[in-house]
mmCIF file of C-alpha atoms and ligand atoms in Angstrom:
data_model
loop_
_atom_site.group_PDB
_atom_site.id
_atom_site.type_symbol
_atom_site.label_atom_id
_atom_site.label_comp_id
_atom_site.label_asym_id
_atom_site.label_seq_id
_atom_site.Cartn_x
_atom_site.Cartn_y
_atom_site.Cartn_z
ATOM 1 C CA UNK A 3 -24.786 20.891 -11.637
ATOM 2 C CA UNK A 4 -24.743 19.636 -14.832
ATOM 3 C CA UNK A 5 -22.770 16.578 -14.493
ATOM 4 C CA UNK A 6 -23.629 13.960 -11.645
ATOM 5 C CA UNK A 7 -20.788 12.640 -9.698
ATOM 6 C CA UNK A 8 -21.145 9.949 -6.890
ATOM 7 C CA UNK A 9 -19.032 9.021 -4.178
ATOM 8 C CA UNK A 10 -19.299 5.751 -2.902
ATOM 9 C CA UNK A 11 -18.309 6.837 0.311
ATOM 10 C CA UNK A 12 -18.027 10.161 2.667
ATOM 11 C CA UNK A 13 -14.419 10.784 2.376
ATOM 12 C CA UNK A 14 -12.421 13.577 4.210
ATOM 13 C CA UNK A 15 -12.018 16.959 3.978
ATOM 14 C CA UNK A 16 -14.106 19.337 1.578
ATOM 15 C CA UNK A 17 -11.835 20.594 -1.235
ATOM 16 C CA UNK A 18 -12.767 18.073 -3.327
ATOM 17 C CA UNK A 19 -16.541 18.690 -3.173
ATOM 18 C CA UNK A 20 -15.523 22.275 -3.798
ATOM 19 C CA UNK A 21 -13.766 21.268 -6.682
ATOM 20 C CA UNK A 22 -16.439 19.188 -8.249
ATOM 21 C CA UNK A 23 -19.057 21.723 -7.190
ATOM 22 C CA UNK A 24 -17.406 24.897 -8.917
ATOM 23 C CA UNK A 25 -17.240 23.031 -11.961
ATOM 24 C CA UNK A 26 -21.027 21.864 -12.451
ATOM 25 C CA UNK A 27 -20.792 18.824 -10.677
ATOM 26 C CA UNK A 28 -23.249 17.780 -8.445
ATOM 27 C CA UNK A 29 -21.757 15.622 -5.957
ATOM 28 C CA UNK A 30 -23.709 12.884 -3.923
ATOM 29 C CA UNK A 31 -22.210 10.890 -1.489
ATOM 30 C CA UNK A 32 -23.237 7.534 -0.564
ATOM 31 C CA UNK A 33 -24.953 7.559 3.185
ATOM 32 C CA UNK A 34 -24.948 3.420 3.248
ATOM 33 C CA UNK A 35 -23.793 2.858 7.021
ATOM 34 C CA UNK A 36 -22.408 -0.287 6.287
ATOM 35 C CA UNK A 37 -18.985 -0.248 5.364
ATOM 36 C CA UNK A 38 -18.068 -2.347 2.424
ATOM 37 C CA UNK A 39 -21.125 -1.650 -0.521
ATOM 38 C CA UNK A 40 -21.708 -4.431 -2.595
ATOM 39 C CA UNK A 41 -22.359 -4.446 -6.317
ATOM 40 C CA UNK A 42 -25.712 -4.260 -6.026
ATOM 41 C CA UNK A 43 -25.504 -1.144 -3.383
ATOM 42 C CA UNK A 44 -23.400 0.681 -5.877
ATOM 43 C CA UNK A 45 -26.045 -0.228 -8.570
ATOM 44 C CA UNK A 46 -28.252 1.707 -6.896
ATOM 45 C CA UNK A 47 -26.088 4.762 -6.286
ATOM 46 C CA UNK A 48 -25.250 4.785 -10.057
ATOM 47 C CA UNK A 49 -28.777 4.868 -11.130
ATOM 48 C CA UNK A 50 -30.626 6.306 -14.413
ATOM 49 C CA UNK A 51 -27.992 9.022 -14.645
ATOM 50 C CA UNK A 52 -24.434 9.776 -13.322
ATOM 51 C CA UNK A 53 -21.373 10.766 -15.245
ATOM 52 C CA UNK A 54 -18.703 9.621 -13.081
ATOM 53 C CA UNK A 55 -17.787 7.698 -9.766
ATOM 54 C CA UNK A 56 -15.267 7.841 -6.875
ATOM 55 C CA UNK A 57 -14.836 4.546 -5.668
ATOM 56 C CA UNK A 58 -12.634 2.476 -3.127
ATOM 57 C CA UNK A 59 -10.781 -0.233 -3.078
ATOM 58 C CA UNK A 60 -12.861 -2.529 -1.288
ATOM 59 C CA UNK A 61 -15.122 -2.229 -4.395
ATOM 60 C CA UNK A 62 -15.589 -4.642 -7.248
ATOM 61 C CA UNK A 63 -15.576 -2.495 -10.403
ATOM 62 C CA UNK A 64 -15.690 -4.784 -13.139
ATOM 63 C CA UNK A 65 -18.539 -5.591 -16.265
ATOM 64 C CA UNK A 66 -21.545 -5.124 -14.369
ATOM 65 C CA UNK A 67 -20.513 -1.553 -12.829
ATOM 66 C CA UNK A 68 -18.961 -0.340 -15.751
ATOM 67 C CA UNK A 69 -21.469 -1.322 -17.874
ATOM 68 C CA UNK A 70 -24.284 0.114 -15.838
ATOM 69 C CA UNK A 71 -22.198 3.110 -15.331
ATOM 70 C CA UNK A 72 -22.120 3.538 -19.341
ATOM 71 C CA UNK A 73 -25.471 2.923 -19.884
ATOM 72 C CA UNK A 74 -26.123 6.052 -17.181
ATOM 73 C CA UNK A 75 -24.256 8.055 -19.621
ATOM 74 C CA UNK A 76 -20.846 7.998 -17.115
ATOM 75 C CA UNK A 77 -17.329 8.354 -18.517
ATOM 76 C CA UNK A 78 -14.709 8.565 -15.476
ATOM 77 C CA UNK A 79 -14.245 6.401 -12.705
ATOM 78 C CA UNK A 80 -11.848 6.981 -9.991
ATOM 79 C CA UNK A 81 -10.545 4.565 -7.544
ATOM 80 C CA UNK A 82 -9.185 6.584 -4.283
ATOM 81 C CA UNK A 83 -6.147 4.086 -3.725
ATOM 82 C CA UNK A 84 -2.991 3.864 -5.582
ATOM 83 C CA UNK A 85 -3.521 -0.009 -5.695
ATOM 84 C CA UNK A 86 -6.426 -0.835 -8.613
ATOM 85 C CA UNK A 87 -6.672 -4.928 -8.529
ATOM 86 C CA UNK A 88 -10.208 -4.061 -7.815
ATOM 87 C CA UNK A 89 -10.436 -2.771 -11.254
ATOM 88 C CA UNK A 90 -11.346 -4.826 -14.260
ATOM 89 C CA UNK A 91 -9.284 -1.899 -16.533
ATOM 90 C CA UNK A 92 -10.537 -3.961 -19.791
ATOM 91 C CA UNK A 93 -13.599 -4.340 -18.695
ATOM 92 C CA UNK A 94 -13.540 -0.258 -18.294
ATOM 93 C CA UNK A 95 -11.981 0.481 -21.703
ATOM 94 C CA UNK A 96 -14.616 -1.824 -23.614
ATOM 95 C CA UNK A 97 -17.324 0.612 -22.039
ATOM 96 C CA UNK A 98 -15.816 3.741 -22.834
ATOM 97 C CA UNK A 99 -14.667 4.371 -19.123
ATOM 98 C CA UNK A 100 -11.706 6.190 -18.244
ATOM 99 C CA UNK A 101 -9.841 4.799 -14.888
ATOM 100 C CA UNK A 102 -8.058 6.992 -12.666
ATOM 101 C CA UNK A 103 -5.942 5.940 -9.826
ATOM 102 C CA UNK A 104 -4.110 8.416 -6.863
ATOM 103 C CA UNK A 105 -0.663 7.815 -6.691
ATOM 104 C CA UNK A 106 2.587 10.384 -5.755
ATOM 105 C CA UNK A 107 1.042 11.705 -2.432
ATOM 106 C CA UNK A 108 1.061 8.414 -0.500
ATOM 107 C CA UNK A 109 3.978 7.096 -1.512
ATOM 108 C CA UNK A 110 6.063 8.768 2.116
ATOM 109 C CA UNK A 111 2.824 8.309 4.122
ATOM 110 C CA UNK A 112 2.658 4.513 3.065
ATOM 111 C CA UNK A 113 6.689 4.031 3.772
ATOM 112 C CA UNK A 114 6.226 5.549 7.095
ATOM 113 C CA UNK A 115 3.892 3.228 8.039
ATOM 114 C CA UNK A 116 5.891 0.121 6.451
ATOM 115 C CA UNK A 117 8.805 1.341 8.551
ATOM 116 C CA UNK A 118 6.689 1.959 11.521
ATOM 117 C CA UNK A 119 5.746 -1.584 10.999
ATOM 118 C CA UNK A 120 9.406 -2.987 10.739
ATOM 119 C CA UNK A 121 10.527 -1.174 13.897
ATOM 120 C CA UNK A 122 7.352 -2.187 16.162
ATOM 121 C CA UNK A 123 7.844 -6.213 15.070
ATOM 122 C CA UNK A 124 11.826 -5.745 15.227
ATOM 123 C CA UNK A 125 11.128 -4.553 18.705
ATOM 124 C CA UNK A 126 8.255 -6.231 19.579
ATOM 125 C CA UNK A 127 6.434 -2.799 20.521
ATOM 126 C CA UNK A 128 2.787 -4.259 20.557
ATOM 127 C CA UNK A 129 3.891 -7.181 22.592
ATOM 128 C CA UNK A 130 5.777 -4.708 25.457
ATOM 129 C CA UNK A 131 2.511 -2.433 25.441
ATOM 130 C CA UNK A 132 0.256 -5.244 26.052
ATOM 131 C CA UNK A 133 2.740 -6.438 28.844
ATOM 132 C CA UNK A 134 2.608 -3.005 30.482
ATOM 133 C CA UNK A 135 -1.408 -3.022 30.142
ATOM 134 C CA UNK A 136 -1.922 -6.131 31.971
ATOM 135 C CA UNK A 137 0.028 -4.943 34.809
ATOM 136 C CA UNK A 138 2.760 -8.210 34.062
ATOM 137 C CA UNK A 139 5.463 -5.073 34.878
ATOM 138 C CA UNK A 140 6.817 -5.715 38.059
ATOM 139 C CA UNK A 141 11.024 -4.528 37.571
ATOM 140 C CA UNK A 142 13.360 -4.701 34.996
ATOM 141 C CA UNK A 143 15.172 -8.047 33.846
ATOM 142 C CA UNK A 144 17.758 -8.561 31.097
ATOM 143 C CA UNK A 145 16.003 -10.700 28.817
ATOM 144 C CA UNK A 146 12.754 -8.845 28.821
ATOM 145 C CA UNK A 147 11.337 -8.499 25.195
ATOM 146 C CA UNK A 148 14.768 -8.880 23.643
ATOM 147 C CA UNK A 149 14.295 -7.843 20.037
ATOM 148 C CA UNK A 150 16.331 -7.157 17.092
ATOM 149 C CA UNK A 151 18.978 -4.389 15.954
ATOM 150 C CA UNK A 152 18.981 -2.800 12.620
ATOM 151 C CA UNK A 153 21.976 -1.193 12.201
ATOM 152 C CA UNK A 154 23.997 -3.408 10.222
ATOM 153 C CA UNK A 155 21.927 -5.400 9.570
ATOM 154 C CA UNK A 156 20.196 -6.329 5.730
ATOM 155 C CA UNK A 157 16.836 -4.868 4.580
ATOM 156 C CA UNK A 158 15.268 -6.914 1.846
ATOM 157 C CA UNK A 159 12.736 -4.967 -0.647
ATOM 158 C CA UNK A 160 10.516 -6.955 -3.100
ATOM 159 C CA UNK A 161 9.015 -4.568 -5.458
ATOM 160 C CA UNK A 162 11.589 -1.548 -5.270
ATOM 161 C CA UNK A 163 8.619 1.016 -7.063
ATOM 162 C CA UNK A 164 7.839 4.321 -5.623
ATOM 163 C CA UNK A 165 7.019 3.169 -2.045
ATOM 164 C CA UNK A 166 9.539 -0.086 -1.869
ATOM 165 C CA UNK A 167 12.317 2.714 -2.930
ATOM 166 C CA UNK A 168 11.127 5.781 -0.351
ATOM 167 C CA UNK A 169 10.733 3.030 2.116
ATOM 168 C CA UNK A 170 14.336 1.671 1.799
ATOM 169 C CA UNK A 171 15.258 5.372 1.482
ATOM 170 C CA UNK A 172 14.042 5.449 5.370
ATOM 171 C CA UNK A 173 15.374 2.566 6.330
ATOM 172 C CA UNK A 174 18.862 2.655 5.504
ATOM 173 C CA UNK A 175 19.209 6.383 6.090
ATOM 174 C CA UNK A 176 18.007 5.852 9.606
ATOM 175 C CA UNK A 177 19.310 2.649 10.754
ATOM 176 C CA UNK A 178 22.262 2.297 8.444
ATOM 177 C CA UNK A 179 21.410 -0.890 7.274
ATOM 178 C CA UNK A 180 22.341 -2.545 3.660
ATOM 179 C CA UNK A 181 19.832 -3.391 0.905
ATOM 180 C CA UNK A 182 19.312 -6.348 -1.225
ATOM 181 C CA UNK A 183 16.283 -5.773 -3.062
ATOM 182 C CA UNK A 184 14.393 -7.572 -6.105
ATOM 183 C CA UNK A 185 12.401 -6.027 -8.407
ATOM 184 C CA UNK A 186 12.325 -6.334 -12.675
ATOM 185 C CA UNK A 187 13.455 -2.643 -13.137
ATOM 186 C CA UNK A 188 16.605 -1.526 -11.865
ATOM 187 C CA UNK A 189 15.983 1.386 -8.702
ATOM 188 C CA UNK A 190 18.660 3.386 -10.317
ATOM 189 C CA UNK A 191 18.225 6.405 -8.023
ATOM 190 C CA UNK A 192 17.761 4.427 -4.870
ATOM 191 C CA UNK A 193 21.270 2.470 -6.007
ATOM 192 C CA UNK A 194 22.764 5.852 -6.259
ATOM 193 C CA UNK A 195 21.351 7.007 -3.197
ATOM 194 C CA UNK A 196 22.940 4.329 -1.490
ATOM 195 C CA UNK A 197 25.922 4.907 -2.854
ATOM 196 C CA UNK A 198 26.386 8.225 -1.945
ATOM 197 C CA UNK A 199 25.455 7.418 1.684
ATOM 198 C CA UNK A 200 27.649 4.539 1.772
ATOM 199 C CA UNK A 201 30.399 6.867 0.897
ATOM 200 C CA UNK A 202 29.379 9.578 3.528
ATOM 201 C CA UNK A 203 29.508 7.325 6.067
ATOM 202 C CA UNK A 204 32.998 6.087 5.270
ATOM 203 C CA UNK A 205 34.090 9.577 4.550
ATOM 204 C CA UNK A 206 33.528 9.649 8.795
ATOM 205 C CA UNK A 207 34.949 6.471 9.885
ATOM 206 C CA UNK A 208 31.722 4.779 9.823
ATOM 207 C CA UNK A 209 30.644 1.240 8.370
ATOM 208 C CA UNK A 210 29.306 1.883 4.958
ATOM 209 C CA UNK A 211 25.940 0.731 3.548
ATOM 210 C CA UNK A 212 25.904 -1.304 0.792
ATOM 211 C CA UNK A 213 23.357 -2.552 -1.915
ATOM 212 C CA UNK A 214 22.708 -5.420 -4.209
ATOM 213 C CA UNK A 215 19.830 -6.000 -6.705
ATOM 214 C CA UNK A 216 19.103 -9.731 -6.753
ATOM 215 C CA UNK A 217 18.982 -12.073 -9.282
ATOM 216 C CA UNK A 218 16.265 -14.105 -7.588
ATOM 217 C CA UNK A 219 13.692 -12.745 -5.383
ATOM 218 C CA UNK A 220 14.888 -16.205 -2.697
ATOM 219 C CA UNK A 221 18.429 -14.428 -2.702
ATOM 220 C CA UNK A 222 16.677 -11.591 -0.826
ATOM 221 C CA UNK A 223 14.456 -14.123 1.384
ATOM 222 C CA UNK A 224 17.369 -15.922 2.121
ATOM 223 C CA UNK A 225 19.707 -12.666 2.774
ATOM 224 C CA UNK A 226 17.071 -9.916 4.716
ATOM 225 C CA UNK A 227 16.827 -9.548 8.386
ATOM 226 C CA UNK A 228 14.307 -6.959 7.887
ATOM 227 C CA UNK A 229 12.066 -7.866 4.263
ATOM 228 C CA UNK A 230 9.627 -5.159 2.832
ATOM 229 C CA UNK A 231 7.067 -6.346 0.441
ATOM 230 C CA UNK A 232 5.914 -3.563 -2.088
ATOM 231 C CA UNK A 233 4.527 -5.216 -5.278
ATOM 232 C CA UNK A 234 1.209 -4.437 -7.235
ATOM 233 C CA UNK A 235 -0.842 -7.636 -6.214
ATOM 234 C CA UNK A 236 -1.718 -9.219 -10.087
ATOM 235 C CA UNK A 237 -1.845 -12.689 -11.127
ATOM 236 C CA UNK A 238 2.103 -13.002 -10.806
ATOM 237 C CA UNK A 239 2.210 -11.993 -7.412
ATOM 238 C CA UNK A 240 -0.676 -13.466 -5.623
ATOM 239 C CA UNK A 241 0.623 -15.752 -3.075
ATOM 240 C CA UNK A 242 4.244 -14.534 -3.662
ATOM 241 C CA UNK A 243 5.377 -15.733 -0.224
ATOM 242 C CA UNK A 244 4.146 -19.102 0.280
ATOM 243 C CA UNK A 245 5.120 -21.355 2.417
ATOM 244 C CA UNK A 246 8.278 -22.807 0.933
ATOM 245 C CA UNK A 247 9.590 -19.419 0.579
ATOM 246 C CA UNK A 248 8.948 -18.505 3.953
ATOM 247 C CA UNK A 249 11.041 -21.759 4.723
ATOM 248 C CA UNK A 250 14.352 -20.134 3.278
ATOM 249 C CA UNK A 251 14.379 -17.082 5.555
ATOM 250 C CA UNK A 252 15.864 -16.723 8.320
ATOM 251 C CA UNK A 253 14.342 -18.123 11.490
ATOM 252 C CA UNK A 254 14.696 -14.453 13.371
ATOM 253 C CA UNK A 255 13.662 -12.114 9.992
ATOM 254 C CA UNK A 256 10.803 -9.280 10.263
ATOM 255 C CA UNK A 257 8.384 -9.556 7.008
ATOM 256 C CA UNK A 258 6.217 -6.482 6.618
ATOM 257 C CA UNK A 259 3.128 -6.336 4.247
ATOM 258 C CA UNK A 260 1.662 -3.116 3.377
ATOM 259 C CA UNK A 261 0.699 -3.747 -0.273
ATOM 260 C CA UNK A 262 -2.217 -6.086 -0.837
ATOM 261 C CA UNK A 263 -2.859 -9.426 1.715
ATOM 262 C CA UNK A 264 -3.068 -11.921 -1.058
ATOM 263 C CA UNK A 265 0.486 -11.209 -1.778
ATOM 264 C CA UNK A 266 0.918 -13.414 1.246
ATOM 265 C CA UNK A 267 -0.358 -16.930 1.656
ATOM 266 C CA UNK A 268 -1.663 -16.201 4.866
ATOM 267 C CA UNK A 269 -2.704 -19.567 5.985
ATOM 268 C CA UNK A 270 1.187 -20.863 5.473
ATOM 269 C CA UNK A 271 1.979 -17.637 7.009
ATOM 270 C CA UNK A 272 0.031 -18.291 10.922
ATOM 271 C CA UNK A 273 1.682 -21.836 10.535
ATOM 272 C CA UNK A 274 5.198 -20.379 9.903
ATOM 273 C CA UNK A 275 4.791 -18.078 13.035
ATOM 274 C CA UNK A 276 3.303 -20.603 15.336
ATOM 275 C CA UNK A 277 6.751 -23.152 14.852
ATOM 276 C CA UNK A 278 8.837 -20.239 14.591
ATOM 277 C CA UNK A 279 8.934 -17.739 17.420
ATOM 278 C CA UNK A 280 11.295 -15.613 17.115
ATOM 279 C CA UNK A 281 10.100 -15.390 13.125
ATOM 280 C CA UNK A 282 8.404 -11.489 13.438
ATOM 281 C CA UNK A 283 5.544 -9.853 11.050
ATOM 282 C CA UNK A 284 4.002 -6.667 10.563
ATOM 283 C CA UNK A 285 0.559 -6.147 8.335
ATOM 284 C CA UNK A 286 -1.475 -3.897 7.137
ATOM 285 C CA UNK A 287 -3.212 -5.653 4.899
ATOM 286 C CA UNK A 288 -4.776 -9.254 4.571
ATOM 287 C CA UNK A 289 -6.134 -11.669 1.986
ATOM 288 C CA UNK A 290 -9.549 -12.135 3.335
ATOM 289 C CA UNK A 291 -9.583 -8.406 4.139
ATOM 290 C CA UNK A 292 -11.377 -7.535 6.741
ATOM 291 C CA UNK A 293 -10.877 -10.491 8.541
ATOM 292 C CA UNK A 294 -7.648 -12.538 9.255
ATOM 293 C CA UNK A 295 -6.991 -16.002 8.779
ATOM 294 C CA UNK A 296 -7.879 -18.566 11.971
ATOM 295 C CA UNK A 297 -4.771 -18.483 14.410
ATOM 296 C CA UNK A 298 -2.930 -15.020 13.169
ATOM 297 C CA UNK A 299 -5.043 -13.107 15.830
ATOM 298 C CA UNK A 300 -3.576 -15.254 18.600
ATOM 299 C CA UNK A 301 0.315 -14.733 17.399
ATOM 300 C CA UNK A 302 2.585 -12.688 19.544
ATOM 301 C CA UNK A 303 5.040 -13.021 16.861
ATOM 302 C CA UNK A 304 2.504 -10.502 14.375
ATOM 303 C CA UNK A 305 1.752 -6.988 14.581
ATOM 304 C CA UNK A 306 -1.629 -6.089 12.788
ATOM 305 C CA UNK A 307 -2.897 -3.253 11.514
ATOM 306 C CA UNK A 308 -6.131 -2.559 9.563
ATOM 307 C CA UNK A 309 -5.291 -1.339 5.764
ATOM 308 C CA UNK A 310 -4.483 2.026 7.500
ATOM 309 C CA UNK A 311 -0.801 2.502 5.518
ATOM 310 C CA UNK A 312 -1.923 6.256 3.426
ATOM 311 C CA UNK A 313 -4.089 7.227 6.239
ATOM 312 C CA UNK A 314 -2.322 10.661 7.065
ATOM 313 C CA UNK A 315 -4.014 14.010 6.938
ATOM 314 C CA UNK A 316 -1.986 15.032 4.092
ATOM 315 C CA UNK A 317 -2.393 12.065 2.320
ATOM 316 C CA UNK A 318 -5.823 11.741 2.459
ATOM 317 C CA UNK A 319 -6.366 15.184 1.273
ATOM 318 C CA UNK A 320 -4.058 14.398 -1.619
ATOM 319 C CA UNK A 321 -5.708 11.198 -2.740
ATOM 320 C CA UNK A 322 -9.151 12.932 -2.549
ATOM 321 C CA UNK A 323 -8.485 16.069 -4.419
ATOM 322 C CA UNK A 324 -6.360 13.787 -7.330
ATOM 323 C CA UNK A 325 -9.499 11.758 -7.323
ATOM 324 C CA UNK A 326 -11.581 14.085 -8.197
ATOM 325 C CA UNK A 327 -9.630 15.892 -10.591
ATOM 326 C CA UNK A 328 -9.569 12.380 -12.202
ATOM 327 C CA UNK A 329 -13.423 12.134 -13.204
ATOM 328 C CA UNK A 330 -13.714 16.033 -13.264
ATOM 329 C CA UNK A 331 -10.691 15.952 -16.026
ATOM 330 C CA UNK A 332 -12.855 13.299 -18.099
ATOM 331 C CA UNK A 333 -16.182 14.500 -17.841
ATOM 332 C CA UNK A 334 -15.123 18.496 -18.684
ATOM 333 C CA UNK A 335 -12.643 16.996 -21.464
ATOM 334 C CA UNK A 336 -9.138 18.663 -19.638
ATOM 335 C CA UNK A 337 -5.882 18.042 -20.944
ATOM 336 C CA UNK A 338 -4.753 14.303 -20.122
ATOM 337 C CA UNK A 339 -2.102 12.230 -20.104
ATOM 338 C CA UNK A 340 -1.883 8.318 -20.386
ATOM 339 C CA UNK A 341 0.804 5.738 -18.663
ATOM 340 C CA UNK A 342 0.570 3.146 -21.400
ATOM 341 C CA UNK A 343 2.177 0.798 -19.185
ATOM 342 C CA UNK A 344 -0.051 1.475 -16.042
ATOM 343 C CA UNK A 345 -3.558 2.699 -15.684
ATOM 344 C CA UNK A 346 -4.965 5.462 -17.653
ATOM 345 C CA UNK A 347 -4.135 8.215 -15.512
ATOM 346 C CA UNK A 348 -6.065 11.404 -16.694
ATOM 347 C CA UNK A 349 -4.178 14.738 -15.066
ATOM 348 C CA UNK A 350 -0.594 15.166 -13.665
ATOM 349 C CA UNK A 351 0.188 16.666 -10.289
ATOM 350 C CA UNK A 352 0.320 20.498 -11.540
ATOM 351 C CA UNK A 353 -3.088 20.330 -12.964
ATOM 352 C CA UNK A 354 -5.155 23.328 -11.935
ATOM 353 C CA UNK A 355 -8.699 23.573 -13.484
ATOM 354 C CA UNK A 356 -9.155 26.652 -15.443
ATOM 355 C CA UNK A 357 -10.725 29.627 -13.949
HETATM 356 C C1 GLV B 2 -4.047 1.818 -0.731
HETATM 357 O O1 GLV B 2 -4.115 0.404 -0.109
HETATM 358 C C2 GLV B 2 -3.886 2.235 -1.795
HETATM 359 O O2 GLV B 2 -3.802 1.116 -2.408
HETATM 360 O O3 GLV B 2 -4.112 3.319 -2.208
HETATM 361 C C1 GLV B 3 2.818 2.853 -6.281
HETATM 362 O O1 GLV B 3 2.664 1.717 -7.181
HETATM 363 C C2 GLV B 3 3.639 3.570 -5.764
HETATM 364 O O2 GLV B 3 4.399 3.202 -5.344
HETATM 365 O O3 GLV B 3 3.289 4.622 -5.399
#
C-alpha cells in the first residue's frame, strides 16, 4: 500500500479493511490491550508517516494529535461516531486535516436503544429481573413492580434531530403518546407524522395523538411523563439537566439519556433519584465515562448500560464503512461534500469508490 491508514481500535467486520486495502492503503490496527488510548499511545501509532486515522469517541483529538498527524503527512481523520465532541475541529482545520463522522447509519439503532431504556425504566424491567434472579419471587401480588403506562402520556423530546425524531416516531406510533418537543429548529416532518397518525387514530375512533413545539425546555420538563435527551454536546448543552431543572419535572417522570453524559449533571441526578424513588432514569452515557458518579449504581430507579446505543451489527458495519470511506475519500481526492453547519463530511451515503 502506498498510503498508511491507522485504526486506533480493532473494529467489527472486514469490509472497511478491504475498502482501504483495495485502494492502495496499508491498514494498521492498534493491538494495545487497554480500552482507552492516551494521547501518547496515539502519537506512537501515528509515527513518522501516516496518511489518515480512524479514531474513537473515547480519544482526545485536539491540537497535539492533529499537529502530529500533519507532520506525518496526514490529511484525514474520521471519528467512528456521529458525535464529535471529542474532536477539536478548529485544530484539525488549522493543520489542514479534514474530519469526518458517521451519521445516518446509527439513527434507528440509537433511537431503538432510547426506546428500550424508556420501557425498561417505565416498567422497572431491570429491578424485576434482579428480583427474579435473587429468588425473591414467591407468588403474584397486586403491587409487585407497578410501573407507568405509556399510552396517552406525554413524550418529551429535547433535541429533535435525526435520532430524537426517530425515537419520537417509535414511541408515538408504538405507544400512542402525545408529543412535546424542544429544539431550535422546527421538526416539520415529525410534526406532520404526528398529525397524520392522530387523524388515523381518530378515524378509527381512538384517542388521537397530538404534538406541541415547546417555547422553552422547561415546558418539556414540566409536562413530559417520559423525557428523552438527544442534543449534541457542546458548551450550550453541558449540564443542560441540572438540579433546578430536575426539580420542575414530574415526581414519577422517566428520563432517558443516550446522547452524551455531560448533558446531565450526574451528581445532581443521583441526589434527585435518592429523594424521589418513583422518578426513574435510563442511561446509556455517563458524565465521567466509564465511571458512574458515586451512589448511582445503588439506585434501583436507574437503568444503566455501557454506551451501547449504536451497537447493532448492521449499524456497526455501516459506521466502519463510512469511517473508512471518509479517510479514503480524502486521501485519494474523491469528490467530497461539506456541511458548513456541522462537521466536514466528505462522502455522501451513495458514494462508491471508483473501480
Ligand atoms: C456514539 O455515541 C456516537 O456518537 O456515534
Ligand atoms: C446526530 O446528530 C443524529 O441525529 O444522527
